[in-house]
CSV table of C-alpha atoms in Angstrom, one decimal:
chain,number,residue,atom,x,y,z
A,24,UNK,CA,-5.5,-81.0,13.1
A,25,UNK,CA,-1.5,-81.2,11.8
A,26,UNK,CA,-1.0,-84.2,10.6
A,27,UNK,CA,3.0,-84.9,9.5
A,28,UNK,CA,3.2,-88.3,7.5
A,29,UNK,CA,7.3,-90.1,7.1
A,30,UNK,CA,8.8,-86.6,6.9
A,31,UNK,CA,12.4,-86.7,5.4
A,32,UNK,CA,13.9,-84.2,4.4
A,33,UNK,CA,18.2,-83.4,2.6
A,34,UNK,CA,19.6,-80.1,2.2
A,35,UNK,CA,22.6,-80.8,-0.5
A,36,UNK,CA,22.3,-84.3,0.3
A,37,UNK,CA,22.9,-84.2,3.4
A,38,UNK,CA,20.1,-85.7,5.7
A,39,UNK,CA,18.4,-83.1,8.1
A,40,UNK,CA,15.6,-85.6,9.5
A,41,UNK,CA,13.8,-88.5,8.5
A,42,UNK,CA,10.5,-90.7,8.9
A,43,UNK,CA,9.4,-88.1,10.8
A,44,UNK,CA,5.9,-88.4,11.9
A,45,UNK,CA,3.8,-85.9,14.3
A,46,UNK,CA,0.1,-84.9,15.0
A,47,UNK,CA,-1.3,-82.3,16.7
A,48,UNK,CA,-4.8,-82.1,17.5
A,49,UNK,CA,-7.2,-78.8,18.4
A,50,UNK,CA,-6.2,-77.8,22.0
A,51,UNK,CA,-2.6,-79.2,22.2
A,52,UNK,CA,0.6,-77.6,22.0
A,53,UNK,CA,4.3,-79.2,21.0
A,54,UNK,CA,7.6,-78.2,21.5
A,55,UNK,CA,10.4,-79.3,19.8
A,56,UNK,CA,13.9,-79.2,21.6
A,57,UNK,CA,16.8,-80.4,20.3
A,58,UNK,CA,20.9,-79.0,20.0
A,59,UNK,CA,22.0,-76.6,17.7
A,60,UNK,CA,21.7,-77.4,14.1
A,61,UNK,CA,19.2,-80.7,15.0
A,62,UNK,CA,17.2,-79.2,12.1
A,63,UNK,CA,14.0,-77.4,14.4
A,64,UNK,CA,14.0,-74.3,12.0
A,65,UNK,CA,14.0,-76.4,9.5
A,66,UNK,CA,11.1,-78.7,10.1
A,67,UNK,CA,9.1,-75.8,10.9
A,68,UNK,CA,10.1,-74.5,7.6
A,69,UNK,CA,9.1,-77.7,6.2
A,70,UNK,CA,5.9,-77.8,7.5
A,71,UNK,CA,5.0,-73.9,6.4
A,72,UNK,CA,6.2,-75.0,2.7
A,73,UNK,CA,8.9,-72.4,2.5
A,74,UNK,CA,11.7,-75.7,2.2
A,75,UNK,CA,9.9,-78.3,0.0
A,76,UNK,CA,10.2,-81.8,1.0
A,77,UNK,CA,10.5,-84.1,-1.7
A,78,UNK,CA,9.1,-87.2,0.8
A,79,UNK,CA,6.4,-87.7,2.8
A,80,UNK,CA,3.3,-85.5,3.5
A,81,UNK,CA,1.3,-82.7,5.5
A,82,UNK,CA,-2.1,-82.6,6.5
A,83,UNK,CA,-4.2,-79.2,7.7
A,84,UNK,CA,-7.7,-80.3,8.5
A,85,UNK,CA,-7.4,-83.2,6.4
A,86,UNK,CA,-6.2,-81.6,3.3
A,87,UNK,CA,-2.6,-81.9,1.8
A,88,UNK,CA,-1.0,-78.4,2.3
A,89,UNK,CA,0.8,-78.1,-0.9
A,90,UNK,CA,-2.7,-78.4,-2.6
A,91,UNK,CA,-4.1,-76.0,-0.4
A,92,UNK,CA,-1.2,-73.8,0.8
A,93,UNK,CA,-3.6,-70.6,0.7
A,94,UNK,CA,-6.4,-72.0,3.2
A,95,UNK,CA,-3.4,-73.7,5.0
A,96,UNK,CA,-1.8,-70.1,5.2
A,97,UNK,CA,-5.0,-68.4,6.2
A,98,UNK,CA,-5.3,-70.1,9.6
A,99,UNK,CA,-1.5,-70.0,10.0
A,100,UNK,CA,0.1,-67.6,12.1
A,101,UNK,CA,4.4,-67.9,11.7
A,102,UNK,CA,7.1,-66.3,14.0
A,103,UNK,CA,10.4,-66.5,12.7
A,104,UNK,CA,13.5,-66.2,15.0
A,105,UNK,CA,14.0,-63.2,13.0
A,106,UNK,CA,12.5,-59.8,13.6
A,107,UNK,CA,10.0,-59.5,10.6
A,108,UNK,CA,9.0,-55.9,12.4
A,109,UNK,CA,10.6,-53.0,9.5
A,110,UNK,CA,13.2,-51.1,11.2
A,111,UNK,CA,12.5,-47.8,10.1
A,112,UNK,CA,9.4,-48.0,11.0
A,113,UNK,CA,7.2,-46.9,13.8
A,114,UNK,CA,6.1,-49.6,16.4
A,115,UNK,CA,2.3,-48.6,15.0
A,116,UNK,CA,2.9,-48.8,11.6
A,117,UNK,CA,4.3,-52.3,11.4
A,118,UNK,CA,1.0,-53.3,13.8
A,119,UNK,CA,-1.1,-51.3,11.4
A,120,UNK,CA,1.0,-53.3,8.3
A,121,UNK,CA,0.4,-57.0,10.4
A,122,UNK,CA,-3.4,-56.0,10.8
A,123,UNK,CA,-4.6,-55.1,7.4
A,124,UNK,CA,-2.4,-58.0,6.4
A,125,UNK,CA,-4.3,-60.4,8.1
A,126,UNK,CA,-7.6,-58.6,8.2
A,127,UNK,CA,-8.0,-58.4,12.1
A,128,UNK,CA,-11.0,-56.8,13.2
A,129,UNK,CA,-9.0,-55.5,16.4
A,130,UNK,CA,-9.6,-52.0,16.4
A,131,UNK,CA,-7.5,-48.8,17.9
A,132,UNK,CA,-8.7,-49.6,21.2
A,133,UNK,CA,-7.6,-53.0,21.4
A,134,UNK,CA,-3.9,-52.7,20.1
A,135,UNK,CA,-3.4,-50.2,22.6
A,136,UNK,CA,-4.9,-52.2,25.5
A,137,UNK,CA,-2.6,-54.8,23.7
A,138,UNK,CA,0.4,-52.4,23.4
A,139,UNK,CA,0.1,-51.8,27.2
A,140,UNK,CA,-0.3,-55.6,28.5
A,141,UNK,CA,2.9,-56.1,26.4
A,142,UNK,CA,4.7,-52.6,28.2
A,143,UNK,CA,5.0,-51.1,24.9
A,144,UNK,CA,2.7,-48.2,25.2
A,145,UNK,CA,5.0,-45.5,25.5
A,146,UNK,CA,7.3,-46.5,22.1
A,147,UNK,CA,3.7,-46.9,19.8
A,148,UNK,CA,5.4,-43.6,17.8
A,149,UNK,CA,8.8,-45.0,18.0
A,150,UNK,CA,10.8,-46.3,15.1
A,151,UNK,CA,11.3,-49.8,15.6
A,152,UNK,CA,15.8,-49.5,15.1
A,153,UNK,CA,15.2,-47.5,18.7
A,154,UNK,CA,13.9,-50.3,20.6
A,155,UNK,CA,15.7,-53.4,22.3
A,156,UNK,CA,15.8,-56.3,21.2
A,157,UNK,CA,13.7,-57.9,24.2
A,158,UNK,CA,11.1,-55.3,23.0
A,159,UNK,CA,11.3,-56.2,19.3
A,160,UNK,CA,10.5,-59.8,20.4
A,161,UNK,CA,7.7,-59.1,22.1
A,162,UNK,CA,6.6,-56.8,19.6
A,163,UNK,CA,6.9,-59.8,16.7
A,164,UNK,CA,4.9,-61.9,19.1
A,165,UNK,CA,1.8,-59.2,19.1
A,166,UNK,CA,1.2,-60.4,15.4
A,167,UNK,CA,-0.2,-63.8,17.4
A,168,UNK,CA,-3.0,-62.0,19.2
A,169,UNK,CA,-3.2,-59.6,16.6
A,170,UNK,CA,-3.8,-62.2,13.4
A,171,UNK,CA,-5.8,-64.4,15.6
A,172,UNK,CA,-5.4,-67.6,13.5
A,173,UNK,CA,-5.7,-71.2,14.7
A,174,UNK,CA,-2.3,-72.5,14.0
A,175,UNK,CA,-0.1,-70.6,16.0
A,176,UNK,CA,3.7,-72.2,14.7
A,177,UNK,CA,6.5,-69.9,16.6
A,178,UNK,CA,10.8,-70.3,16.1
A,179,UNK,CA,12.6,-69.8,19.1
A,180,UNK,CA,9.7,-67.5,20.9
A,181,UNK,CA,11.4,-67.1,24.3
A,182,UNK,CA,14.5,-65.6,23.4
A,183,UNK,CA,15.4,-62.3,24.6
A,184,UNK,CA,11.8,-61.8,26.5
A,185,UNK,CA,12.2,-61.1,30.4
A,186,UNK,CA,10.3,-63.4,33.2
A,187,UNK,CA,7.4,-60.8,33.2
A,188,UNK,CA,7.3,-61.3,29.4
A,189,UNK,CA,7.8,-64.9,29.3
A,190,UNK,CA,4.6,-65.9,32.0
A,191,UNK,CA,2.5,-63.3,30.0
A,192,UNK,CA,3.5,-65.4,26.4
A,193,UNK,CA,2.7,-68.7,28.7
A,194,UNK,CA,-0.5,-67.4,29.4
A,195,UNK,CA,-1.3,-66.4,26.0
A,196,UNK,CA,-0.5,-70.0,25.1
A,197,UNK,CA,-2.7,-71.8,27.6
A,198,UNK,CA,-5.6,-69.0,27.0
A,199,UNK,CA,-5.0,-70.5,22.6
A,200,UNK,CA,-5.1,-74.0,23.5
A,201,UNK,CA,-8.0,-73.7,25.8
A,202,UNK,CA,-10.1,-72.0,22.8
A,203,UNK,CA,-9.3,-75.0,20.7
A,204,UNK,CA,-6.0,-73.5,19.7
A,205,UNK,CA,-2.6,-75.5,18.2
A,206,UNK,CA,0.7,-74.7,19.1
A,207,UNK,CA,3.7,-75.9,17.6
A,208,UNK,CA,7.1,-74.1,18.6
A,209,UNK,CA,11.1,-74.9,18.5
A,210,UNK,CA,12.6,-73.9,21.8
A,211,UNK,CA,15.6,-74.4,24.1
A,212,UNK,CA,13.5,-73.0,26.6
A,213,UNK,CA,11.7,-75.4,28.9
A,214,UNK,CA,8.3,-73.4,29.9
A,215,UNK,CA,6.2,-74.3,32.6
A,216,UNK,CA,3.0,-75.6,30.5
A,217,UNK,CA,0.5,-78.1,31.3
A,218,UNK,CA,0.6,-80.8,29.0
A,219,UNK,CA,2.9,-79.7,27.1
A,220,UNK,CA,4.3,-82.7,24.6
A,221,UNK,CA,7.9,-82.2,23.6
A,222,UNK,CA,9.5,-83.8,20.5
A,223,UNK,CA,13.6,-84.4,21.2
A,224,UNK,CA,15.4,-83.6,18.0
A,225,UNK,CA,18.8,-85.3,19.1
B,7,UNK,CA,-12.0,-56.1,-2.4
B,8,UNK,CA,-9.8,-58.0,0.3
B,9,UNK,CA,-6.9,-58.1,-2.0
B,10,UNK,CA,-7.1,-54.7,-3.3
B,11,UNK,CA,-6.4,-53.7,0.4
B,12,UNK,CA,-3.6,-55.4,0.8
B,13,UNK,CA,-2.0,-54.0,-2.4
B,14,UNK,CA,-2.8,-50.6,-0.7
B,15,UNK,CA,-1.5,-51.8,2.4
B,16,UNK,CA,1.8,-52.6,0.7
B,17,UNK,CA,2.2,-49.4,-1.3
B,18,UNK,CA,1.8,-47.2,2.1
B,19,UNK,CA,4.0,-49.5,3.9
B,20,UNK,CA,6.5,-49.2,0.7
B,21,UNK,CA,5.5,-44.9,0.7
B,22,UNK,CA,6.4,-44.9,4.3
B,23,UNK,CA,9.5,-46.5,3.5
B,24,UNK,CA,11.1,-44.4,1.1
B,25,UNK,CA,10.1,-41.4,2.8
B,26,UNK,CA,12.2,-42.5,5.7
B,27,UNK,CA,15.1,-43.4,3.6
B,28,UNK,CA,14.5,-40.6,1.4
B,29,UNK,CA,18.4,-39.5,1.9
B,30,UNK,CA,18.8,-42.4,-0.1
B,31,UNK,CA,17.3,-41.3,-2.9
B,32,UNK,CA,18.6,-37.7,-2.7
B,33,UNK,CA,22.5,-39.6,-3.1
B,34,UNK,CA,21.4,-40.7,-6.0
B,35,UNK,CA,20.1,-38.1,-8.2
B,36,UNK,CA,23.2,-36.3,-6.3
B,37,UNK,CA,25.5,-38.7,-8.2
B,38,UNK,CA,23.6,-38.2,-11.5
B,39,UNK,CA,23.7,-34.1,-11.4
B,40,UNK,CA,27.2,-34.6,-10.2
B,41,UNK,CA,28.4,-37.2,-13.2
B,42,UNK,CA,26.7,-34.5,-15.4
B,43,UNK,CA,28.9,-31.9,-13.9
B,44,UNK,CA,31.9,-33.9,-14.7
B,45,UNK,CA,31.0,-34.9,-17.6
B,46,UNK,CA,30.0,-31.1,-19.5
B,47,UNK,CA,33.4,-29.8,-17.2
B,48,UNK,CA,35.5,-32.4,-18.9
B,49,UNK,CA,34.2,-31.6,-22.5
B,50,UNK,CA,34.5,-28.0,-22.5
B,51,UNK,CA,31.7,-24.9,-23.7
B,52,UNK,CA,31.6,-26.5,-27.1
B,53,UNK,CA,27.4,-26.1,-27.3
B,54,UNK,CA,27.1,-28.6,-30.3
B,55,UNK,CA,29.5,-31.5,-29.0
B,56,UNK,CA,27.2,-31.2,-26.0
B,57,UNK,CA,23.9,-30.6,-27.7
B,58,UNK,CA,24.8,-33.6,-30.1
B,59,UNK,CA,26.2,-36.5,-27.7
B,60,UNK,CA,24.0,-35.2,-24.4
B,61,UNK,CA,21.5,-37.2,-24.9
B,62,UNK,CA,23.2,-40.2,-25.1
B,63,UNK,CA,25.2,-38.9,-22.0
B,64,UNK,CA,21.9,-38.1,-19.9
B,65,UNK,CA,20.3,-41.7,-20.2
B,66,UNK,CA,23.6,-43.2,-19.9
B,67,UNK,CA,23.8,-41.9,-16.4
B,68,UNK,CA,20.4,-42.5,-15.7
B,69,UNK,CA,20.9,-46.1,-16.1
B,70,UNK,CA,24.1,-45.9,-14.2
B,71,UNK,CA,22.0,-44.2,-10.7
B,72,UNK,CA,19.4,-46.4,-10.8
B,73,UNK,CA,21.9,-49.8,-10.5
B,74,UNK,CA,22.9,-47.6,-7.1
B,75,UNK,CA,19.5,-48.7,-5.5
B,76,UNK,CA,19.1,-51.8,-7.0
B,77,UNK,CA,20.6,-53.9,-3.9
B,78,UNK,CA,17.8,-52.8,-1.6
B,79,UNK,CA,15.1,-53.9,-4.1
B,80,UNK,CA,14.2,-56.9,-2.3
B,81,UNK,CA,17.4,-57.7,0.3
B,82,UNK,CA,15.6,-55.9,3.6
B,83,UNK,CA,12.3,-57.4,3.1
B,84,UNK,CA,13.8,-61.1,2.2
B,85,UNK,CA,16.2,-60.8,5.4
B,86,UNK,CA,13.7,-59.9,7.9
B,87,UNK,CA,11.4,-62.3,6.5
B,88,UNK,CA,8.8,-59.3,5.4
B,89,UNK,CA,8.2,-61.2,1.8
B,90,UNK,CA,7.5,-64.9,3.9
B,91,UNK,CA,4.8,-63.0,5.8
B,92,UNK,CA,3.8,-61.0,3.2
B,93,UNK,CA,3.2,-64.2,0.8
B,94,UNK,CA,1.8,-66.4,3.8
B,95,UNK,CA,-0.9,-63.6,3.6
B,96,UNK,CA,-2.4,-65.2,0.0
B,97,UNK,CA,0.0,-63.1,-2.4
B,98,UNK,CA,2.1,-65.3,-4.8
B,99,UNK,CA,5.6,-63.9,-4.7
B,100,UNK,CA,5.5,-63.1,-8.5
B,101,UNK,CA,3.0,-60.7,-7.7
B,102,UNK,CA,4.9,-59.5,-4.8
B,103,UNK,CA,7.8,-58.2,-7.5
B,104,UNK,CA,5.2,-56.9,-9.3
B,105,UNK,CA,4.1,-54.8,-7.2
B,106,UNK,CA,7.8,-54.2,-6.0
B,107,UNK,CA,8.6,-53.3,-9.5
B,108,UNK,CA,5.9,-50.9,-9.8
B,109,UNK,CA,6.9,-49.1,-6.5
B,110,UNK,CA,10.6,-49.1,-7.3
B,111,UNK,CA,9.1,-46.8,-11.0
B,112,UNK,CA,7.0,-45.0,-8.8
B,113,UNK,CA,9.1,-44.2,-5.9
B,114,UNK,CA,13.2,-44.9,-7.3
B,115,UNK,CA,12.8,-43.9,-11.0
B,116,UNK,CA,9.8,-41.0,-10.9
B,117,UNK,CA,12.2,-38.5,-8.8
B,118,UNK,CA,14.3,-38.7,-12.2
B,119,UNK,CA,11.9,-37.2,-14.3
B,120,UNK,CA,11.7,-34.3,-12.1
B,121,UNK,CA,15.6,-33.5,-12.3
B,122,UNK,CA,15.8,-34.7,-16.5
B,123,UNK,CA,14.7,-30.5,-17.9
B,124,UNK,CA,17.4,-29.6,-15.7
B,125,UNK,CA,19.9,-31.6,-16.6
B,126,UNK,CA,19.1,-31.2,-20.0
B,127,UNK,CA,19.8,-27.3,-19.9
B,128,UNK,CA,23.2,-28.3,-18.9
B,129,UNK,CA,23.8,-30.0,-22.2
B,130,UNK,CA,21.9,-26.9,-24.1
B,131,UNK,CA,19.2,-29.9,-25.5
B,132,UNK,CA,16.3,-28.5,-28.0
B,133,UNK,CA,12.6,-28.5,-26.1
B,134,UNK,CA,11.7,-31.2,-28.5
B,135,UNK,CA,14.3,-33.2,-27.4
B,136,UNK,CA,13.4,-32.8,-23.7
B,137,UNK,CA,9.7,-34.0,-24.8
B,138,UNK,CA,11.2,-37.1,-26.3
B,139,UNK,CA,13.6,-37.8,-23.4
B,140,UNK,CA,10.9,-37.4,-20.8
B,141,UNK,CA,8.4,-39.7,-22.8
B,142,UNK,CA,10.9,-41.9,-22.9
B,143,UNK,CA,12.2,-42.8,-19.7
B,144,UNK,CA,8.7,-42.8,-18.7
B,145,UNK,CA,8.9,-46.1,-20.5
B,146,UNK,CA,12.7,-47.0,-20.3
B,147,UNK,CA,12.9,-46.2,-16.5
B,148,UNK,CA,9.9,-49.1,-16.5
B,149,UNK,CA,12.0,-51.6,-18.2
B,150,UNK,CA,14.8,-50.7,-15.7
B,151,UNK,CA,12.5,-51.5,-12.5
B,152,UNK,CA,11.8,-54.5,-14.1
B,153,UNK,CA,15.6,-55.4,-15.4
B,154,UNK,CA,16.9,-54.2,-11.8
B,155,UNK,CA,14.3,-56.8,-9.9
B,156,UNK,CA,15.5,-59.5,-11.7
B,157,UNK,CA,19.4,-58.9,-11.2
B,158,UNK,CA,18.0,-58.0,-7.6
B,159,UNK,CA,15.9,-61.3,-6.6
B,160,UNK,CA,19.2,-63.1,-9.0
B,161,UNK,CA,21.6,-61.5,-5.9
B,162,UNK,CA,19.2,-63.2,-3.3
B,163,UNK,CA,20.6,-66.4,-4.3
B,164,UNK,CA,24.5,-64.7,-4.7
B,165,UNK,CA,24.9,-62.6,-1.7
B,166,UNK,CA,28.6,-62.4,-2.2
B,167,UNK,CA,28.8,-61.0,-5.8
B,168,UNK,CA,26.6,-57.8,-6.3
B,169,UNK,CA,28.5,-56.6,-9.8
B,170,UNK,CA,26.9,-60.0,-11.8
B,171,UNK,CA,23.2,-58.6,-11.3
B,172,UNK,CA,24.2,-54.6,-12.1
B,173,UNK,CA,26.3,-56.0,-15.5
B,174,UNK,CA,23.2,-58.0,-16.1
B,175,UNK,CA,20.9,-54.9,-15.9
B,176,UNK,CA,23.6,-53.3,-17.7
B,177,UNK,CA,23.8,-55.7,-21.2
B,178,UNK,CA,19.9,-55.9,-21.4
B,179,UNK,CA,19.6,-52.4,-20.8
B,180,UNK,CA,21.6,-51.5,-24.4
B,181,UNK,CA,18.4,-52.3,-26.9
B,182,UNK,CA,16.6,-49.6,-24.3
B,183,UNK,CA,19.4,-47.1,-24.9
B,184,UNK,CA,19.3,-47.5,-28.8
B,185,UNK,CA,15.7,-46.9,-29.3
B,186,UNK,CA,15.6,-44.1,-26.3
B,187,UNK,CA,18.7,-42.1,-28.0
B,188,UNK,CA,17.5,-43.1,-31.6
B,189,UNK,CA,14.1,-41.8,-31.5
B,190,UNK,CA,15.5,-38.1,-31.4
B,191,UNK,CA,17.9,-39.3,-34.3
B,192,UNK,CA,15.3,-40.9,-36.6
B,193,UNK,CA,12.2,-38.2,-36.4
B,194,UNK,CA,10.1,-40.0,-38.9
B,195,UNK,CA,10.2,-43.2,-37.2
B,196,UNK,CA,9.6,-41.6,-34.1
B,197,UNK,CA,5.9,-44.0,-33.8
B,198,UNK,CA,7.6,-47.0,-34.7
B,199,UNK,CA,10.7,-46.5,-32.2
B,200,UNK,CA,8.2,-45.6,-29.6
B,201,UNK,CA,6.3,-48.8,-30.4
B,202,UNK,CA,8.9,-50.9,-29.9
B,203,UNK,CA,10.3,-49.0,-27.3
B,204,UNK,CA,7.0,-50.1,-25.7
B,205,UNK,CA,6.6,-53.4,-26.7
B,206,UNK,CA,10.1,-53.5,-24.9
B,207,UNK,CA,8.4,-52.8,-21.7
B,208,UNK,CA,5.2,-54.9,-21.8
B,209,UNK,CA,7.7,-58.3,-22.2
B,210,UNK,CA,10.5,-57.5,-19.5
B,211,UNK,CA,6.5,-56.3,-17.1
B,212,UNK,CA,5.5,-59.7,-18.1
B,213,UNK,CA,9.1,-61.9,-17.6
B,214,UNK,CA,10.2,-60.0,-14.8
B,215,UNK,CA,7.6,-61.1,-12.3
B,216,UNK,CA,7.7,-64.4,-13.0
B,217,UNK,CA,11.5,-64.6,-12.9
B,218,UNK,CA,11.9,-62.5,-9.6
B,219,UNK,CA,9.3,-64.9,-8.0
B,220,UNK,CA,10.9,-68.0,-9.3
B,221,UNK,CA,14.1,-66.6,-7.8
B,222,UNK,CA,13.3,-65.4,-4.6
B,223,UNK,CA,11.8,-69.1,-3.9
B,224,UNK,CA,14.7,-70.5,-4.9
B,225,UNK,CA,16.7,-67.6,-2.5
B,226,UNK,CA,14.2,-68.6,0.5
B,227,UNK,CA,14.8,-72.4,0.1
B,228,UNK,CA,18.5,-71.9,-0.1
B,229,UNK,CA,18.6,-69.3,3.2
């Protein structure tokens, strides 16, 4: 369980939220919507410990996450809005980087059954600078099936993906959530979920 | 046993790397032979002006093409968010410069050593000299990783002003040029020279983790 306790949080003084309180139990998934520069990327950077809030508190199972950031980390899987994926290399070598990374036990076999569910087969020997940005995207998202952690905490996951690529993410969701899975992501994208809870920023 | 794949994990990745960007690297051991060039043109065929200040002129240069690479150090990996995964994996970012520092020697500064005998024909240097300049950039060129991921992880957090990190690499850099030049100059003291020379290296491998680390947090907080 995420627990979020009176979350405030300044950047140069300048309030970005405050009292915020949130938690998200095993099986449910959260989306926070709000207007550009509401301070999503933020709270999710909050919450992951790369900003440091001065007040209030996080919870992982219980356990303050700036005591614990390593076990915290270990069940955490993060997509950034950015491409983390290195340009210059191949579509299989940044896969190969993610899974010895996160010790996944998914062997050849798997990433290329997962390569082909995601229509990325063909550009597995393909440097990563040659591929479109929709395919980037669904690319960065392989590292959620690929890292297989509990906490599944995503910026901005629909952009660029196609409708063929955004129902196959949905269904990736709802297949987490129904093993016990939590989802927490920052969207502008309303996706058809059941019970999906949605936190308004503005 | 865990953690020592991951460091292997990160040298291929970083292997990979500069293979593909290997033109990179080419530019600038280009721009060293070619400053050399200039350098013996513009002095003349005076063999003992050459012999006598080459030296001085060879590591000079050196430290002038490795500040070329220095702005990649860490900049692709902290913009694509490579060191956030990379430290969300259970690696402290001072290790992560650590290890960055040892694959910028092994990858950036190693090449060098390769192109040093030739260049020090050009500047008709004695073999014993040749022994001493290789042995010491084996330990100077260390001390430049570690100087150049400093004023690197430093430019995180001042994107706009890249010449503050490369005149910060290049003032700490003149105690390493002293006792590189010097122990050619001062053949008895060639131990303690070397010593020092050394104990150099083992304080800038020891502060230059820490301070990268502190300063790429400080770079991620302020993104």
């Amino acid at each position: 369980m995420l627990l979020v306790n009176n979350l405030s949080f300044y950047r140069n003084d300048i309030l970005i939220f405050e009292d915020l309180n949130l938690s998200i139990g095993n099986g449910q998934i959260t989306q926070i919507r709000g207007k550009n520069g509401s301070g999503k990327t933020t709270f999710l950077k909050v919450i992951l410990n790369i900003l440091d809030s001065k007040i209030g508190e996080i919870f992982w199972e219980g356990k303050n996450i700036k005591k614990n950031i390593f076990n915290f980390y270990n069940e955490t899987t993060f997509i950034m809005d950015q491409n983390t994926s290195s340009r210059k290399l191949t579509v299989f070598d940044n896969i190969n980087f993610w899974r010895g990374l996160s010790s996944s036990k998914l062997n050849d076999y798997d990433i290329n059954l997962l390569l082909e569910t995601f229509n990325l087969k063909k550009y597995k020997d393909t440097k990563v600078m040659y591929l479109s940005t929709g395919e980037v995207k669904k690319l960065e998202l392989l590292r959620l099936i690929l890292e297989k952690k509990k906490l599944w905490i995503l910026d901005e996951p629909y952009n660029h993906l196609d409708d063929l690529s955004i129902e196959i993410l949905n269904q990736t969701f709802i297949d987490h959530i129904n093993k016990d899975g939590i989802i927490l992501f920052a969207s502008h994208f309303n996706p058809s979920i059941e019970n999906l809870r949605v936190i308004d920023f503005n | 046993m865990l953690f020592v794949k991951k460091i292997f994990l990160f040298f291929k990745r970083e292997s990979k790397l500069f293979h593909n960007n290997i033109v990179d690297l080419l530019s600038n051991i280009i721009f060293f032979f070619l400053s050399i060039f200039v350098f013996v043109f513009a002095l003349g065929t005076d063999e003992q002006l050459l012999r006598s200040i080459g030296l001085g002129i060879i590591w000079s240069l050196l430290l002038f093409s490795s500040t070329l690479s220095l702005r990649k150090f860490y900049e692709d990996d902290f913009n694509n968010g490579v060191l956030i995964i990379f430290h969300m994996s259970g690696i402290s970012y001072e290790f992560i410069a650590f290890l960055k520092i040892i694959s910028h020697f092994l990858f950036v500064q190693m090449p060098f050593l390769i192109s040093l005998p030739i260049a020090s024909i050009f500047f008709n240097l004695p073999i014993i000299e040749v022994y001493n300049l290789i042995l010491t950039f084996i330990i100077g060129s260390l001390i430049l990783s570690c100087l150049g991921s400093i004023s690197a992880s430093m430019n995180l957090l001042n994107k706009t002003n890249f010449s503050i990190g490369s005149i910060l690499v290049l003032l700490f850099s003149i105690p390493l040029i002293i006792f590189s030049v010097g122990i050619n100059e001062y053949e008895n003291n060639f131990y303690s020279l070397f010593n020092l020379l050394l104990g150099i290296a083992l304080i800038f491998l020891g502060i230059s983790p820490w301070s990268s680390g502190a300063f790429i947090k400080l770079a991620l907080k302020n993104k």
